[in-house]
Amino acid sequence: MTGPRRGVRGWAAALAGCLAMGACLGDDSDGRGLAAHRIPPDAVQILGRLEQVSRVTDMVPADNGEVWVLNAISPYFVVLGAGGQVVRAFGEEGGGPDEFGFPVRIVSGPRKEVWTYDVMRHSLIRVSGAERLAYPLPSATLPRPALLSFANAALQQGPPWMEVTNGDFVVARPHSLSAPSGLRGLWDAEMYRLRPGSNGDLLVGTVMPIVELLDDPAARASGATTLGPYPLWTVCPDRVIGLYDPIRNVLRLISATGQELKSFELPDERKVQLTADRLFGMAYRQIRQDVPAAQRPDSAEFRQRLDGQFRQFQEQSAGVFPEYADLRCAPDGTIWIQPFDVETGLYGRGAHWLMFDEDGTRSAVEFPTGFRALAFRSDRVWGTMQDEVGVSSVAWIGRDALR
């Protein structure tokens, strides 16, 4: 994450130089005729409006009924009570002991406390409770640029992938630190667990070498360095690893000891071809989202620049967009995987998800327009709902509305 503000917050501003990514769902089916269940707008339950929030980047529903929201700018942390009222807003930008550099993730950590990863400080910081605790990540084992991310289709480093299981934080880096942290790094991934120690240090251990679970990626993305298929992983209950395997096109469940427990069949791959039109549509939509109007490049000028660089970019890609953008596991073992979407989604993340129950039953879900899913729980899907004037609210959809 060299230059974190450019790589995470200012991603779209650098987009003209590095281009973008995407894929489209194409219709309302999941690829084998399974119609997507369109969730009606009235299924969205609003908890509270976020009028003081610029842009929600992450969310944690806490066990006490509060919902923690990570804002793109300070105050970084906004906490809503169970009744929807803002009970706390804090987290100023700066270098002081009570300030933050640039927090990009929040997670529910050990003992259900809320923690953030501050990319500028390269530290895990406890933000709930009376006392703030900070644990710097070991730069020798987990240097900041090596942390892997699913954001931005691996073209630009975004907020790192991070989950919590059995009291451990889990992150990922390339098995070999000499490997790039982008597309190639995802194929070379290894998961690490971090446990806060009593002496203020993080105890680091290996969880799973993802690279050893995958066949040679040359079969799918030979020579690709910028854009193409890539694996996704998540942590389920009992330390079971959920792994999207692009080579086999299956969703695999793997025990903590590396034993394959079961696999779920995924829809036929769409293999959406990379074209300049599709690339431009997604790239400029992202720019409109992230760059103030006064600073945006003219669309015609941007398209001209993109066309001039497209051939070189195409040669460095696999020629197709990724199939999936994100993978999550709910506490009850339900697995959610998100088809990569160039037509409507930001960062390839649109309204469509596939849901797998523990027995492998697959459902295709389309969330309502304006709803962005951020946290999957056993009884609810939490996220934000944007109204017609662009103000977001914390919202949820009950699992009974998903079928």
Short mmCIF file of C-alpha atoms in Angstrom, two decimals:
data_model
loop_
_atom_site.label_atom_id
_atom_site.label_comp_id
_atom_site.label_asym_id
_atom_site.label_seq_id
_atom_site.Cartn_x
_atom_site.Cartn_y
_atom_site.Cartn_z
CA MET A 1 0.00 0.00 0.00
CA THR A 2 2.65 2.43 -0.97
CA GLY A 3 1.17 5.92 -0.80
CA PRO A 4 -2.03 4.79 0.95
CA ARG A 5 -4.07 7.91 0.32
CA ARG A 6 -3.48 7.62 -3.40
CA GLY A 7 -3.94 3.84 -3.45
CA VAL A 8 -7.08 3.68 -1.31
CA ARG A 9 -8.84 7.04 -1.03
CA GLY A 10 -7.68 8.51 -4.34
CA TRP A 11 -8.00 5.37 -6.43
CA ALA A 12 -10.17 6.95 -9.09
CA ALA A 13 -7.88 9.94 -9.48
CA ALA A 14 -5.11 7.59 -10.62
CA LEU A 15 -7.45 5.50 -12.71
CA ALA A 16 -6.65 7.16 -15.99
CA GLY A 17 -3.08 5.96 -15.67
CA CYS A 18 -3.75 2.38 -14.58
CA LEU A 19 -7.25 1.87 -16.05
CA ALA A 20 -9.95 -0.20 -14.42
CA MET A 21 -11.83 -3.45 -14.40
CA GLY A 22 -15.25 -5.10 -14.62
CA ALA A 23 -17.69 -7.70 -15.87
CA CYS A 24 -21.42 -7.80 -16.40
CA LEU A 25 -24.10 -10.17 -15.20
CA GLY A 26 -25.97 -9.82 -18.45
CA ASP A 27 -29.44 -10.78 -17.23
CA ASP A 28 -31.38 -11.67 -14.11
CA SER A 29 -30.25 -15.31 -13.98
CA ASP A 30 -27.18 -16.84 -12.33
CA GLY A 31 -25.90 -18.45 -15.54
CA ARG A 32 -27.91 -21.67 -15.55
CA GLY A 33 -31.42 -20.30 -15.67
CA LEU A 34 -31.85 -19.84 -11.93
CA ALA A 35 -33.87 -16.64 -11.73
CA ALA A 36 -32.61 -14.07 -9.25
CA HIS A 37 -34.97 -13.28 -6.41
CA ARG A 38 -35.53 -9.52 -6.58
CA ILE A 39 -35.90 -8.24 -3.07
CA PRO A 40 -38.63 -5.54 -2.95
CA PRO A 41 -37.67 -2.08 -1.68
CA ASP A 42 -40.14 -2.35 1.20
CA ALA A 43 -38.05 -5.20 2.63
CA VAL A 44 -35.35 -2.67 3.50
CA GLN A 45 -35.58 -1.61 7.14
CA ILE A 46 -33.99 1.78 7.89
CA LEU A 47 -32.16 2.08 11.21
CA GLY A 48 -30.94 5.68 10.96
CA ARG A 49 -29.77 8.35 8.52
CA LEU A 50 -26.10 9.25 8.16
CA GLU A 51 -26.29 12.93 7.32
CA GLN A 52 -22.81 13.66 8.73
CA VAL A 53 -21.15 10.80 6.85
CA SER A 54 -19.42 11.48 3.55
CA ARG A 55 -19.21 7.89 2.30
CA VAL A 56 -19.54 4.62 4.19
CA THR A 57 -16.53 2.38 3.58
CA ASP A 58 -17.17 -0.37 6.16
CA MET A 59 -19.68 -1.42 8.79
CA VAL A 60 -19.84 -3.59 11.92
CA PRO A 61 -23.16 -4.46 13.63
CA ALA A 62 -22.24 -5.01 17.29
CA ASP A 63 -23.84 -7.54 19.63
CA ASN A 64 -25.26 -4.79 21.87
CA GLY A 65 -27.46 -3.46 19.04
CA GLU A 66 -25.11 -0.64 18.03
CA VAL A 67 -23.88 -0.31 14.46
CA TRP A 68 -20.40 1.04 13.82
CA VAL A 69 -19.87 2.89 10.54
CA LEU A 70 -16.50 3.75 9.03
CA ASN A 71 -16.59 7.11 7.27
CA ALA A 72 -14.29 7.95 4.34
CA ILE A 73 -13.20 11.18 6.08
CA SER A 74 -13.03 12.35 9.69
CA PRO A 75 -14.84 11.86 11.92
CA TYR A 76 -14.00 8.33 10.84
CA PHE A 77 -16.22 6.44 13.29
CA VAL A 78 -19.97 7.00 13.65
CA VAL A 79 -21.87 4.79 16.07
CA LEU A 80 -25.64 4.36 15.85
CA GLY A 81 -27.66 3.07 18.76
CA ALA A 82 -30.29 0.34 18.51
CA GLY A 83 -32.90 3.05 18.00
CA GLY A 84 -31.05 4.61 15.06
CA GLN A 85 -29.72 7.69 16.89
CA VAL A 86 -26.06 8.72 16.57
CA VAL A 87 -24.57 8.01 19.99
CA ARG A 88 -20.98 8.80 19.12
CA ALA A 89 -18.94 10.31 16.30
CA PHE A 90 -15.19 10.50 16.73
CA GLY A 91 -11.82 9.88 15.12
CA GLU A 92 -9.99 12.93 13.85
CA GLU A 93 -7.24 12.84 11.27
CA GLY A 94 -3.74 13.63 12.54
CA GLY A 95 -0.57 12.34 14.10
CA GLY A 96 -1.51 12.74 17.76
CA PRO A 97 -1.93 9.83 20.18
CA ASP A 98 -5.74 10.01 20.02
CA GLU A 99 -5.91 10.68 16.27
CA PHE A 100 -5.82 8.43 13.22
CA GLY A 101 -3.80 8.35 10.03
CA PHE A 102 -6.24 6.67 7.67
CA PRO A 103 -8.46 3.83 8.98
CA VAL A 104 -9.71 1.66 6.10
CA ARG A 105 -11.29 -1.39 7.78
CA ILE A 106 -13.30 -2.09 10.92
CA VAL A 107 -13.95 -5.56 12.33
CA SER A 108 -15.52 -7.12 15.39
CA GLY A 109 -12.45 -8.51 17.13
CA PRO A 110 -11.67 -10.57 20.23
CA ARG A 111 -14.30 -10.31 22.98
CA LYS A 112 -16.56 -8.60 20.40
CA GLU A 113 -14.65 -5.33 20.61
CA VAL A 114 -14.46 -3.11 17.53
CA TRP A 115 -11.07 -2.69 15.92
CA THR A 116 -9.80 -0.75 12.93
CA TYR A 117 -6.84 -1.17 10.63
CA ASP A 118 -5.09 2.19 10.15
CA VAL A 119 -3.11 2.00 6.93
CA MET A 120 -0.99 5.08 7.67
CA ARG A 121 0.08 3.71 11.05
CA HIS A 122 0.07 0.10 9.77
CA SER A 123 -1.59 -0.89 13.03
CA LEU A 124 -4.61 -2.62 14.49
CA ILE A 125 -6.32 -0.20 16.88
CA ARG A 126 -9.09 -0.97 19.33
CA VAL A 127 -11.66 1.82 19.05
CA SER A 128 -14.39 0.53 21.38
CA GLY A 129 -14.17 0.49 25.13
CA ALA A 130 -12.64 2.97 27.53
CA GLU A 131 -9.01 2.47 26.57
CA ARG A 132 -7.52 2.69 23.11
CA LEU A 133 -5.02 -0.05 22.25
CA ALA A 134 -2.72 -0.10 19.22
CA TYR A 135 -0.75 -3.03 17.83
CA PRO A 136 1.67 -2.29 14.97
CA LEU A 137 1.82 -5.04 12.38
CA PRO A 138 5.31 -6.58 12.11
CA SER A 139 6.91 -5.02 9.06
CA ALA A 140 9.28 -7.94 8.50
CA THR A 141 6.48 -10.53 8.22
CA LEU A 142 3.56 -8.39 7.09
CA PRO A 143 4.86 -5.25 5.40
CA ARG A 144 2.15 -2.79 4.48
CA PRO A 145 2.47 -3.16 0.67
CA ALA A 146 2.15 -6.94 0.93
CA LEU A 147 -1.34 -7.09 2.51
CA LEU A 148 -3.72 -8.48 -0.11
CA SER A 149 -7.02 -6.93 -1.07
CA PHE A 150 -10.01 -7.94 -3.19
CA ALA A 151 -10.89 -4.29 -3.79
CA ASN A 152 -10.35 -2.76 -7.23
CA ALA A 153 -9.88 -6.17 -8.89
CA ALA A 154 -6.26 -6.13 -7.67
CA LEU A 155 -5.36 -3.24 -10.02
CA GLN A 156 -4.81 -0.79 -7.19
CA GLN A 157 -4.27 -1.73 -3.58
CA GLY A 158 -7.40 -1.09 -1.55
CA PRO A 159 -8.50 -1.85 2.01
CA PRO A 160 -6.92 -5.20 2.92
CA TRP A 161 -8.91 -8.38 3.27
CA MET A 162 -9.31 -8.95 7.01
CA GLU A 163 -11.57 -11.20 9.08
CA VAL A 164 -11.73 -12.45 12.66
CA THR A 165 -12.08 -16.05 13.77
CA ASN A 166 -11.70 -17.68 17.21
CA GLY A 167 -10.18 -14.53 18.66
CA ASP A 168 -7.62 -14.12 15.87
CA PHE A 169 -7.40 -11.46 13.19
CA VAL A 170 -6.73 -13.06 9.81
CA VAL A 171 -5.02 -11.29 6.91
CA ALA A 172 -3.28 -12.46 3.74
CA ARG A 173 -0.05 -11.73 1.91
CA PRO A 174 1.79 -13.37 -1.00
CA HIS A 175 3.51 -16.61 0.02
CA SER A 176 6.65 -15.10 -1.41
CA LEU A 177 7.22 -11.47 -0.51
CA SER A 178 8.93 -11.06 -3.86
CA ALA A 179 5.59 -11.67 -5.57
CA PRO A 180 3.55 -8.57 -6.47
CA SER A 181 0.58 -7.82 -4.21
CA GLY A 182 -1.87 -7.41 -7.09
CA LEU A 183 -3.28 -10.10 -9.39
CA ARG A 184 -0.26 -12.38 -9.06
CA GLY A 185 -0.22 -11.93 -5.31
CA LEU A 186 -3.78 -13.23 -5.00
CA TRP A 187 -2.78 -16.43 -6.80
CA ASP A 188 0.24 -16.75 -4.47
CA ALA A 189 -1.66 -16.02 -1.27
CA GLU A 190 -1.04 -17.25 2.24
CA MET A 191 -3.27 -16.48 5.22
CA TYR A 192 -1.83 -15.29 8.52
CA ARG A 193 -3.43 -15.00 11.94
CA LEU A 194 -2.67 -12.20 14.38
CA ARG A 195 -3.36 -12.49 18.10
CA PRO A 196 -2.80 -9.49 20.42
CA GLY A 197 -0.32 -10.46 23.13
CA SER A 198 -0.09 -9.25 26.72
CA ASN A 199 3.19 -7.44 26.05
CA GLY A 200 1.74 -5.20 23.33
CA ASP A 201 2.96 -7.32 20.43
CA LEU A 202 1.01 -9.25 17.84
CA LEU A 203 1.63 -12.99 17.81
CA VAL A 204 1.84 -14.07 14.17
CA GLY A 205 1.13 -17.54 12.81
CA THR A 206 0.25 -19.17 9.50
CA VAL A 207 -3.35 -20.23 8.88
CA MET A 208 -3.52 -21.59 5.36
CA PRO A 209 -1.32 -21.43 2.24
CA ILE A 210 -3.99 -20.66 -0.35
CA VAL A 211 -1.38 -21.06 -3.09
CA GLU A 212 -1.04 -24.77 -2.27
CA LEU A 213 -4.79 -25.33 -2.71
CA LEU A 214 -4.88 -24.02 -6.28
CA ASP A 215 -3.65 -25.45 -9.55
CA ASP A 216 -1.30 -23.49 -11.81
CA PRO A 217 -3.07 -20.20 -12.69
CA ALA A 218 -1.45 -20.29 -16.13
CA ALA A 219 -4.39 -22.44 -17.17
CA ARG A 220 -6.68 -19.44 -16.74
CA ALA A 221 -4.55 -16.30 -16.75
CA SER A 222 -1.32 -17.13 -18.49
CA GLY A 223 0.98 -14.11 -18.36
CA ALA A 224 -1.72 -11.80 -16.96
CA THR A 225 -0.37 -9.18 -14.57
CA THR A 226 -3.18 -6.62 -14.38
CA LEU A 227 -6.66 -8.04 -14.93
CA GLY A 228 -8.15 -11.53 -15.06
CA PRO A 229 -9.67 -14.28 -12.90
CA TYR A 230 -8.49 -14.44 -9.30
CA PRO A 231 -9.34 -16.55 -6.24
CA LEU A 232 -11.38 -15.38 -3.26
CA TRP A 233 -11.44 -16.75 0.27
CA THR A 234 -13.28 -16.28 3.55
CA VAL A 235 -13.34 -17.74 7.06
CA CYS A 236 -16.39 -19.70 8.25
CA PRO A 237 -17.27 -21.10 11.70
CA ASP A 238 -14.92 -23.75 13.13
CA ARG A 239 -12.07 -22.18 11.12
CA VAL A 240 -13.36 -23.67 7.90
CA ILE A 241 -12.00 -21.83 4.87
CA GLY A 242 -14.33 -20.97 1.99
CA LEU A 243 -12.40 -20.76 -1.28
CA TYR A 244 -13.57 -19.69 -4.71
CA ASP A 245 -11.39 -21.67 -7.13
CA PRO A 246 -11.42 -20.01 -10.58
CA ILE A 247 -9.62 -22.93 -12.21
CA ARG A 248 -12.24 -25.51 -11.20
CA ASN A 249 -15.07 -22.94 -11.09
CA VAL A 250 -16.28 -24.27 -7.75
CA LEU A 251 -16.75 -23.00 -4.22
CA ARG A 252 -14.71 -25.21 -1.90
CA LEU A 253 -14.90 -25.70 1.89
CA ILE A 254 -11.58 -26.67 3.46
CA SER A 255 -10.87 -27.57 7.09
CA ALA A 256 -8.21 -25.86 9.19
CA THR A 257 -5.95 -28.87 8.57
CA GLY A 258 -6.26 -28.53 4.79
CA GLN A 259 -8.79 -31.33 4.22
CA GLU A 260 -11.41 -30.64 1.56
CA LEU A 261 -14.82 -31.04 3.19
CA LYS A 262 -17.17 -30.35 0.25
CA SER A 263 -17.52 -28.26 -2.87
CA PHE A 264 -20.45 -26.40 -4.40
CA GLU A 265 -21.02 -26.05 -8.11
CA LEU A 266 -21.05 -22.50 -9.47
CA PRO A 267 -22.89 -21.19 -12.53
CA ASP A 268 -21.23 -21.48 -15.92
CA GLU A 269 -18.60 -18.82 -16.33
CA ARG A 270 -19.63 -15.78 -18.32
CA LYS A 271 -16.09 -14.99 -19.57
CA VAL A 272 -17.07 -11.44 -20.45
CA GLN A 273 -14.57 -10.07 -22.94
CA LEU A 274 -12.51 -7.03 -22.06
CA THR A 275 -13.46 -4.15 -24.37
CA ALA A 276 -12.66 -0.45 -24.36
CA ASP A 277 -16.36 0.43 -24.08
CA ARG A 278 -16.90 -1.73 -21.01
CA LEU A 279 -13.70 -0.52 -19.43
CA PHE A 280 -14.55 3.12 -19.98
CA GLY A 281 -18.10 2.75 -18.63
CA MET A 282 -16.96 1.28 -15.37
CA ALA A 283 -13.90 3.47 -14.98
CA TYR A 284 -15.73 6.74 -15.46
CA ARG A 285 -18.60 5.71 -13.23
CA GLN A 286 -16.02 5.13 -10.50
CA ILE A 287 -14.51 8.55 -11.12
CA ARG A 288 -17.94 10.19 -10.73
CA GLN A 289 -18.28 8.41 -7.40
CA ASP A 290 -14.87 9.28 -5.96
CA VAL A 291 -13.74 12.55 -7.54
CA PRO A 292 -15.41 15.94 -6.90
CA ALA A 293 -17.02 17.43 -9.99
CA ALA A 294 -14.52 20.31 -10.17
CA GLN A 295 -11.60 17.86 -10.28
CA ARG A 296 -12.99 15.25 -12.67
CA PRO A 297 -11.36 14.83 -16.08
CA ASP A 298 -13.58 15.57 -19.05
CA SER A 299 -15.23 12.31 -20.16
CA ALA A 300 -14.17 12.71 -23.80
CA GLU A 301 -10.59 13.47 -22.78
CA PHE A 302 -10.55 10.53 -20.39
CA ARG A 303 -11.89 8.21 -23.10
CA GLN A 304 -9.18 9.37 -25.50
CA ARG A 305 -6.48 8.66 -22.93
CA LEU A 306 -7.97 5.25 -22.17
CA ASP A 307 -8.13 4.30 -25.85
CA GLY A 308 -4.48 5.23 -26.24
CA GLN A 309 -3.47 2.88 -23.42
CA PHE A 310 -5.99 0.12 -23.99
CA ARG A 311 -3.88 -2.10 -26.27
CA GLN A 312 -1.01 -2.26 -23.79
CA PHE A 313 -3.43 -2.91 -20.93
CA GLN A 314 -5.15 -5.64 -22.92
CA GLU A 315 -1.82 -7.38 -23.54
CA GLN A 316 -1.18 -7.46 -19.78
CA SER A 317 -4.61 -8.93 -18.98
CA ALA A 318 -6.28 -12.29 -19.43
CA GLY A 319 -8.65 -10.76 -21.98
CA VAL A 320 -11.70 -11.31 -19.76
CA PHE A 321 -13.06 -9.69 -16.64
CA PRO A 322 -13.13 -11.49 -13.28
CA GLU A 323 -16.14 -13.67 -12.53
CA TYR A 324 -16.57 -12.70 -8.86
CA ALA A 325 -15.72 -9.69 -6.71
CA ASP A 326 -16.28 -10.73 -3.08
CA LEU A 327 -16.86 -13.75 -0.84
CA ARG A 328 -18.35 -13.73 2.67
CA CYS A 329 -19.40 -16.33 5.26
CA ALA A 330 -22.18 -15.62 7.77
CA PRO A 331 -21.95 -16.93 11.37
CA ASP A 332 -24.41 -19.73 10.53
CA GLY A 333 -22.19 -20.99 7.69
CA THR A 334 -24.18 -19.46 4.84
CA ILE A 335 -21.78 -18.39 2.09
CA TRP A 336 -22.29 -15.34 -0.11
CA ILE A 337 -20.39 -14.78 -3.36
CA GLN A 338 -20.79 -11.67 -5.50
CA PRO A 339 -20.67 -11.80 -9.32
CA PHE A 340 -18.38 -9.13 -10.75
CA ASP A 341 -20.54 -6.41 -12.32
CA VAL A 342 -19.29 -3.82 -14.79
CA GLU A 343 -22.68 -2.45 -15.82
CA THR A 344 -23.91 -1.08 -12.48
CA GLY A 345 -21.36 -1.85 -9.79
CA LEU A 346 -18.61 0.20 -8.22
CA TYR A 347 -15.34 -1.68 -7.96
CA GLY A 348 -17.21 -4.46 -9.79
CA ARG A 349 -19.69 -4.76 -6.92
CA GLY A 350 -23.31 -4.56 -7.93
CA ALA A 351 -26.67 -5.69 -6.57
CA HIS A 352 -26.41 -9.42 -7.37
CA TRP A 353 -25.19 -12.11 -4.97
CA LEU A 354 -25.34 -15.90 -4.87
CA MET A 355 -26.18 -17.49 -1.52
CA PHE A 356 -25.23 -21.07 -0.55
CA ASP A 357 -26.80 -22.74 2.45
CA GLU A 358 -24.77 -25.31 4.38
CA ASP A 359 -26.33 -28.13 2.34
CA GLY A 360 -25.22 -26.46 -0.90
CA THR A 361 -28.63 -25.10 -1.92
CA ARG A 362 -27.97 -22.10 -4.17
CA SER A 363 -30.11 -18.98 -4.42
CA ALA A 364 -29.60 -15.93 -6.62
CA VAL A 365 -30.44 -12.63 -4.95
CA GLU A 366 -30.76 -9.11 -6.34
CA PHE A 367 -30.79 -6.40 -3.70
CA PRO A 368 -32.93 -3.29 -4.25
CA THR A 369 -31.52 -0.30 -6.11
CA GLY A 370 -29.60 1.89 -3.69
CA PHE A 371 -28.88 -0.89 -1.17
CA ARG A 372 -25.24 -1.87 -0.67
CA ALA A 373 -24.61 -5.02 1.37
CA LEU A 374 -21.71 -4.67 3.82
CA ALA A 375 -22.19 -7.20 6.63
CA PHE A 376 -23.81 -10.64 6.51
CA ARG A 377 -25.28 -12.07 9.69
CA SER A 378 -27.34 -15.18 10.40
CA ASP A 379 -30.63 -13.29 10.57
CA ARG A 380 -29.96 -10.09 8.58
CA VAL A 381 -27.93 -8.53 5.82
CA TRP A 382 -26.69 -5.11 6.91
CA GLY A 383 -25.69 -2.29 4.61
CA THR A 384 -26.53 1.19 3.46
CA MET A 385 -29.53 2.51 1.57
CA GLN A 386 -29.08 5.67 -0.47
CA ASP A 387 -32.05 7.96 -1.01
CA GLU A 388 -32.89 10.09 -4.05
CA VAL A 389 -30.77 13.04 -2.83
CA GLY A 390 -27.72 10.89 -2.15
CA VAL A 391 -27.94 10.62 1.65
CA SER A 392 -27.21 7.14 2.99
CA SER A 393 -28.86 5.38 5.91
CA VAL A 394 -27.85 2.31 7.87
CA ALA A 395 -30.32 -0.37 6.84
CA TRP A 396 -30.93 -4.09 7.02
CA ILE A 397 -32.90 -6.81 5.24
CA GLY A 398 -34.20 -9.83 7.14
CA ARG A 399 -33.15 -13.24 5.89
CA ASP A 400 -36.79 -14.24 5.51
CA ALA A 401 -37.08 -11.70 2.66
CA LEU A 402 -34.24 -13.27 0.70
CA ARG A 403 -36.17 -16.23 -0.70
#
